Short mmCIF file of C-alpha atoms in Angstrom, two decimals:
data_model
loop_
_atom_site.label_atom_id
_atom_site.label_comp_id
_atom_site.label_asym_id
_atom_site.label_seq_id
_atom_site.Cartn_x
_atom_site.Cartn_y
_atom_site.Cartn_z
CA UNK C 122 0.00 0.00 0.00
CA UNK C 123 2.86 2.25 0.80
CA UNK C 124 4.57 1.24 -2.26
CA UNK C 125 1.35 2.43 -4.29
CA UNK C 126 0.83 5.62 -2.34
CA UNK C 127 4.67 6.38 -3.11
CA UNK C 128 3.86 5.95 -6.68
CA UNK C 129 0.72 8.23 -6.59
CA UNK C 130 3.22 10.72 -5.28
CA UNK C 131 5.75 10.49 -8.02
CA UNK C 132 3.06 10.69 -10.81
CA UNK C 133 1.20 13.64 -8.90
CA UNK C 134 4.83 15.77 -8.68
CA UNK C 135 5.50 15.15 -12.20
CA UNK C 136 2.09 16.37 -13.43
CA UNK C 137 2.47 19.33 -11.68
CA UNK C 138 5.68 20.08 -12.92
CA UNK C 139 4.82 19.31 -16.44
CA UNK C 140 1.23 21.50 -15.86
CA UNK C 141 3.03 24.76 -14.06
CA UNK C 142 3.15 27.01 -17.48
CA UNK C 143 -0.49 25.67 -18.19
CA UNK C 144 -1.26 26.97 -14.85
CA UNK C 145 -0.22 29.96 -15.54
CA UNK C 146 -1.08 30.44 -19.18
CA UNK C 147 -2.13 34.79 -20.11
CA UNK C 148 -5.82 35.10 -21.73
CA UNK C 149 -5.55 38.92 -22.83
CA UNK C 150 -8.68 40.50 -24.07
CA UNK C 151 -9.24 40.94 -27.51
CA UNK C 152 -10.42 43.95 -29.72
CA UNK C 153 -13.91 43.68 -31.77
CA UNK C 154 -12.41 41.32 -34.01
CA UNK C 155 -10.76 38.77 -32.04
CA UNK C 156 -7.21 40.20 -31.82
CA UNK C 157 -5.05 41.04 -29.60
CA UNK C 158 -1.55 42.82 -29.33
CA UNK C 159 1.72 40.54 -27.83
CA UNK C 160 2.63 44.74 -26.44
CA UNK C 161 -0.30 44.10 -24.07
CA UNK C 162 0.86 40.79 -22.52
CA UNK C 163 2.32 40.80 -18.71
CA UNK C 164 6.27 41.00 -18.78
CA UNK C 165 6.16 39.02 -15.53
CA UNK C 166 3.57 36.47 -14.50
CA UNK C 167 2.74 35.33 -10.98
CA UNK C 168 4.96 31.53 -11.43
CA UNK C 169 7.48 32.15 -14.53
CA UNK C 170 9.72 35.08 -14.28
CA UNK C 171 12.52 36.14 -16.92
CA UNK C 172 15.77 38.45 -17.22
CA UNK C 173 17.85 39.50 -20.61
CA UNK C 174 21.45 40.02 -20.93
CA UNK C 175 23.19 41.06 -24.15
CA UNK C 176 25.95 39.07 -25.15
CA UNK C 177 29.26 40.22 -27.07
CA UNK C 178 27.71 39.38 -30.61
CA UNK C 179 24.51 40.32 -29.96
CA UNK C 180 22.58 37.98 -28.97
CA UNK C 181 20.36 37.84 -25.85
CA UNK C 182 20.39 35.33 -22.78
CA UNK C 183 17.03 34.60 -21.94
CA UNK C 184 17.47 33.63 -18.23
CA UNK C 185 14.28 31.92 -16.82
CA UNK C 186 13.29 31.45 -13.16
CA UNK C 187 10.76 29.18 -11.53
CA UNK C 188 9.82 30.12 -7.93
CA UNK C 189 12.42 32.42 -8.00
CA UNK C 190 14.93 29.48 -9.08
CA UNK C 191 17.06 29.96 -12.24
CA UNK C 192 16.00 27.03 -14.22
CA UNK C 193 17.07 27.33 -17.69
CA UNK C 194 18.81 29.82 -19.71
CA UNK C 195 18.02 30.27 -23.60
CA UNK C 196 20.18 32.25 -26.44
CA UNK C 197 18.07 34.49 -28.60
CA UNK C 198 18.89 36.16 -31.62
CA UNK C 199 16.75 39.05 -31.25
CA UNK C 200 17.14 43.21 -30.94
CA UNK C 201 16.51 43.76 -27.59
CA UNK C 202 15.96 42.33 -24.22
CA UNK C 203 12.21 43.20 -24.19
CA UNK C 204 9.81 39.80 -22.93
CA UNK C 205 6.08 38.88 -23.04
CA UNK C 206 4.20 36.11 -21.59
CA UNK C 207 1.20 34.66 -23.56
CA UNK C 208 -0.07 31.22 -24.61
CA UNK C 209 2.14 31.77 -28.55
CA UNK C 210 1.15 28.70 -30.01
CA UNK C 211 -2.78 28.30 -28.16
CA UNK C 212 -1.98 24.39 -26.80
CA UNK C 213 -2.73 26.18 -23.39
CA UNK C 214 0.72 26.31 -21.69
CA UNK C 215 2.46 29.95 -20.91
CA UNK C 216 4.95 30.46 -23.61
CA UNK C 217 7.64 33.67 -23.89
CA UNK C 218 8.20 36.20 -26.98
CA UNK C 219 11.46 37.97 -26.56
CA UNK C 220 12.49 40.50 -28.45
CA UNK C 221 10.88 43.82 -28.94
CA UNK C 222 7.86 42.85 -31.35
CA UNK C 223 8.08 46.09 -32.94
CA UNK C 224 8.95 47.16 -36.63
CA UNK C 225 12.02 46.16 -38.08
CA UNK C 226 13.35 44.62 -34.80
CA UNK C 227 13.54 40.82 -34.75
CA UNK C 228 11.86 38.54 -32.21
CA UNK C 229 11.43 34.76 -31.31
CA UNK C 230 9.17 32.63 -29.33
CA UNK C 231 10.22 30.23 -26.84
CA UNK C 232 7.50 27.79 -26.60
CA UNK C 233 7.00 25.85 -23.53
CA UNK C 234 7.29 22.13 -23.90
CA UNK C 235 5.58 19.39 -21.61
CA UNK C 236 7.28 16.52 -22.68
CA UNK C 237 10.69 18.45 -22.19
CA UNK C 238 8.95 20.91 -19.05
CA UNK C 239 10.84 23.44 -20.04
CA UNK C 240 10.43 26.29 -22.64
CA UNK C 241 11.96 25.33 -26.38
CA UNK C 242 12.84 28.26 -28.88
CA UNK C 243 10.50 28.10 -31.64
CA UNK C 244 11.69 26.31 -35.26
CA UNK C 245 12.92 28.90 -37.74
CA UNK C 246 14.00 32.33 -38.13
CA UNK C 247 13.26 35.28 -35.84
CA UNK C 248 10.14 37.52 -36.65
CA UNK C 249 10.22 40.63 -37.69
CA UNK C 250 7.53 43.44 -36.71
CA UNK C 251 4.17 44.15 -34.73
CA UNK C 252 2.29 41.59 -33.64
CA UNK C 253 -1.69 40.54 -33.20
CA UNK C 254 -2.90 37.20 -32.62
CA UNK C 255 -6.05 35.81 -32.76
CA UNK C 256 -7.13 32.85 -30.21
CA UNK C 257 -10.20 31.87 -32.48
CA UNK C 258 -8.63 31.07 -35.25
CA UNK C 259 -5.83 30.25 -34.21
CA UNK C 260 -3.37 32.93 -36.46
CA UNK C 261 -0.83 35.27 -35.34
CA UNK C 262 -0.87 38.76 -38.16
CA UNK C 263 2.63 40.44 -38.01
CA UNK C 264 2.81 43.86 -39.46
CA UNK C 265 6.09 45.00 -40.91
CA UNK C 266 7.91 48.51 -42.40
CA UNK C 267 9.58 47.99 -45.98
CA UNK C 268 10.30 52.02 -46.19
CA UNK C 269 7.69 54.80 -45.74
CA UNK C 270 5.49 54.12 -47.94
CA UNK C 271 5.11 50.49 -47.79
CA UNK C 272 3.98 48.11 -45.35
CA UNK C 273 3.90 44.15 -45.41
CA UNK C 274 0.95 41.98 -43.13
CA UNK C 275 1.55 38.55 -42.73
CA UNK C 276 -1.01 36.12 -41.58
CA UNK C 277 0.66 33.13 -40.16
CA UNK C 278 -0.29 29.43 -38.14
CA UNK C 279 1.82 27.15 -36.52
CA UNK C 280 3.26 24.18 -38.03
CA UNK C 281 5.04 22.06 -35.23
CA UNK C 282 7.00 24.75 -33.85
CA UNK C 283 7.48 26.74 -36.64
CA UNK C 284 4.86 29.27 -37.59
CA UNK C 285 4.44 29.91 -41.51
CA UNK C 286 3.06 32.37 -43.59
CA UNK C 287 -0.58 31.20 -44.94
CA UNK C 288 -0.92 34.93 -46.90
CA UNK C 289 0.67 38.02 -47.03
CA UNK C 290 -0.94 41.37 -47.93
CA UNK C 291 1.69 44.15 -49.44
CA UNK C 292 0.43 47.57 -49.22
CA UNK C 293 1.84 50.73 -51.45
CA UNK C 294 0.49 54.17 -50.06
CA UNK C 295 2.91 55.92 -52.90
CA UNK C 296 1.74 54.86 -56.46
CA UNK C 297 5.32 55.70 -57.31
CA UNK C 298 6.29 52.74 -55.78
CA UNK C 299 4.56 50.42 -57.43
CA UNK C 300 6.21 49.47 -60.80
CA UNK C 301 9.75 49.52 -59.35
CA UNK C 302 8.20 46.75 -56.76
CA UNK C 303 6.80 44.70 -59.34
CA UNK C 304 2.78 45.24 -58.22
CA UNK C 305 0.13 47.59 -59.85
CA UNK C 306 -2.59 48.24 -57.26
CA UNK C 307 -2.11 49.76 -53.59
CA UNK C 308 -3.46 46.15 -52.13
CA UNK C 309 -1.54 43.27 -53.52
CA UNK C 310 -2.54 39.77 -51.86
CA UNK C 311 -0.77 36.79 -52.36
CA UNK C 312 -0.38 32.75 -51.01
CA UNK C 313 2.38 32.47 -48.47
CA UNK C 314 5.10 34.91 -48.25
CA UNK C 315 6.99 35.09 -51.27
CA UNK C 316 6.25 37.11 -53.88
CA UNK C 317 8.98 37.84 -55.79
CA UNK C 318 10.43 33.90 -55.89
CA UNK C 319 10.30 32.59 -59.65
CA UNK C 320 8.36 29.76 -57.66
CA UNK C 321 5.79 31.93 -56.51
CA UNK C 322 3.90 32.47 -59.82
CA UNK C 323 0.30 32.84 -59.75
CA UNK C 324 0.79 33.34 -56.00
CA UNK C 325 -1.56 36.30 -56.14
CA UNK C 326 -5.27 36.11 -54.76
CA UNK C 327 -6.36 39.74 -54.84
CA UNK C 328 -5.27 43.11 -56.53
CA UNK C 329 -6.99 46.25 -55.74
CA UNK C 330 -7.05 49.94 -54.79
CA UNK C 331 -9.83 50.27 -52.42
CA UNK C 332 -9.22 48.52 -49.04
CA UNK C 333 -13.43 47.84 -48.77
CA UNK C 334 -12.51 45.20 -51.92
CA UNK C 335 -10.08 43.14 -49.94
CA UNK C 336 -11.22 40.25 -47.77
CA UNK C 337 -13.18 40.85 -44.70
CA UNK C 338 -10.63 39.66 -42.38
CA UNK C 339 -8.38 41.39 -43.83
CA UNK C 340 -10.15 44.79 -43.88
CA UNK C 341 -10.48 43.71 -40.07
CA UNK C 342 -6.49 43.38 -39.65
CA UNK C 343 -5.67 46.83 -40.81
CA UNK C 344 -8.32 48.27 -38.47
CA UNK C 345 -7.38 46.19 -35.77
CA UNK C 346 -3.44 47.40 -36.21
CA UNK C 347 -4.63 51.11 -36.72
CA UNK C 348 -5.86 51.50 -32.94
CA UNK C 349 -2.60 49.64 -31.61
#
């Protein structure tokens, strides 16, 4: 009987263990439309807490504590030392985005993993921009700066660890732009994320000047990133 209690024990402390960023997972609210921004997310929740420290080339040292307990330290190539706490990848479990999430600064996710019980850095490169995600459907929308005049949304879901592009939506606000970029309307939308691959021919799903002709959603996106 002991011997079984014991056991219960074990399998009880492990499950905890394994369950402590699921504990403590971050629900923020979301906007009209479902979204909401990683710049509203806690920087320190009530279990996990984190520190940054630039390294020589770089890099950052994500240094993670558990009940005040370093724990694990992770190497990020990102811009700056900035962290947010959210559930990234919507399984439930806390996960951490490090890295500014701002426009042209780069940013990764490290993604909490219960087999491993301890946070993994996402598959891939780092990310580059603002940031909205949506819970519902399950997307994260990054919005990025390719000059003044032009802007690049990417709508992206997770694939394993890695999250990839599902469409991207290239916006010119100076029609002088517009030839030398290889697109002849202000809204260009296109399949994945590369438009100007060889590979990516007939990539393109909508072409327009008026943003009330573009997808729903995506009319949605742009509103939701104008009132960041």
């Amino acid at each position: 009987m002991k011997k079984y209690l014991s056991l219960i024990a074990i399998a009880v402390a492990a499950w905890s263990t394994a369950n402590v960023a699921a504990q403590n997972a971050f629900h923020p609210a979301v906007d009209k439309y479902g979204y909401y921004n990683v710049l509203d997310c806690p920087t320190s929740p009530s279990y996990f807490k984190a520190t940054t420290k630039q390294n020589d080339d770089g890099t950052y040292n994500v240094n993670i504590y558990r009940a005040r307990e370093l724990s694990q330290t992770i190497s990020c190539d990102v811009t700056g030392g900035e962290l947010h706490f959210l559930d990234a990848n919507f399984d439930g479990n806390l996960d951490i985005v490090a890295g500014p999430a701002t426009a042209r600064n780069y940013t990764t996710i490290l993604l909490w993993s219960d087999k491993r019980g301890e946070f993994v850095p996402m598959d891939g490169e780092s990310l580059n921009g603002y940031f909205l995600v949506n819970p519902k459907s399950k997307t994260w929308v990054s919005m990025s700066s390719g000059g003044a005049s032009i802007a690049f949304y990417k709508k992206m879901r997770w694939n394993g660890n890695a999250l990839e592009a599902a469409e991207m939506l290239m916006v010119f606000s100076d029609p002088s732009e517009l030839a030398a970029n290889g697109v002849t309307t202000k809204y260009t939308l296109i399949k994945g994320d590369d438009y100007y691959s060889p590979a990516s021919v007939g990539c393109v799903k909508k072409r327009t000047n008026s943003l009330k002709k573009l997808p729903k959603e995506w009319q949605q996106i742009i509103s939701s990133f104008e009132k960041m």
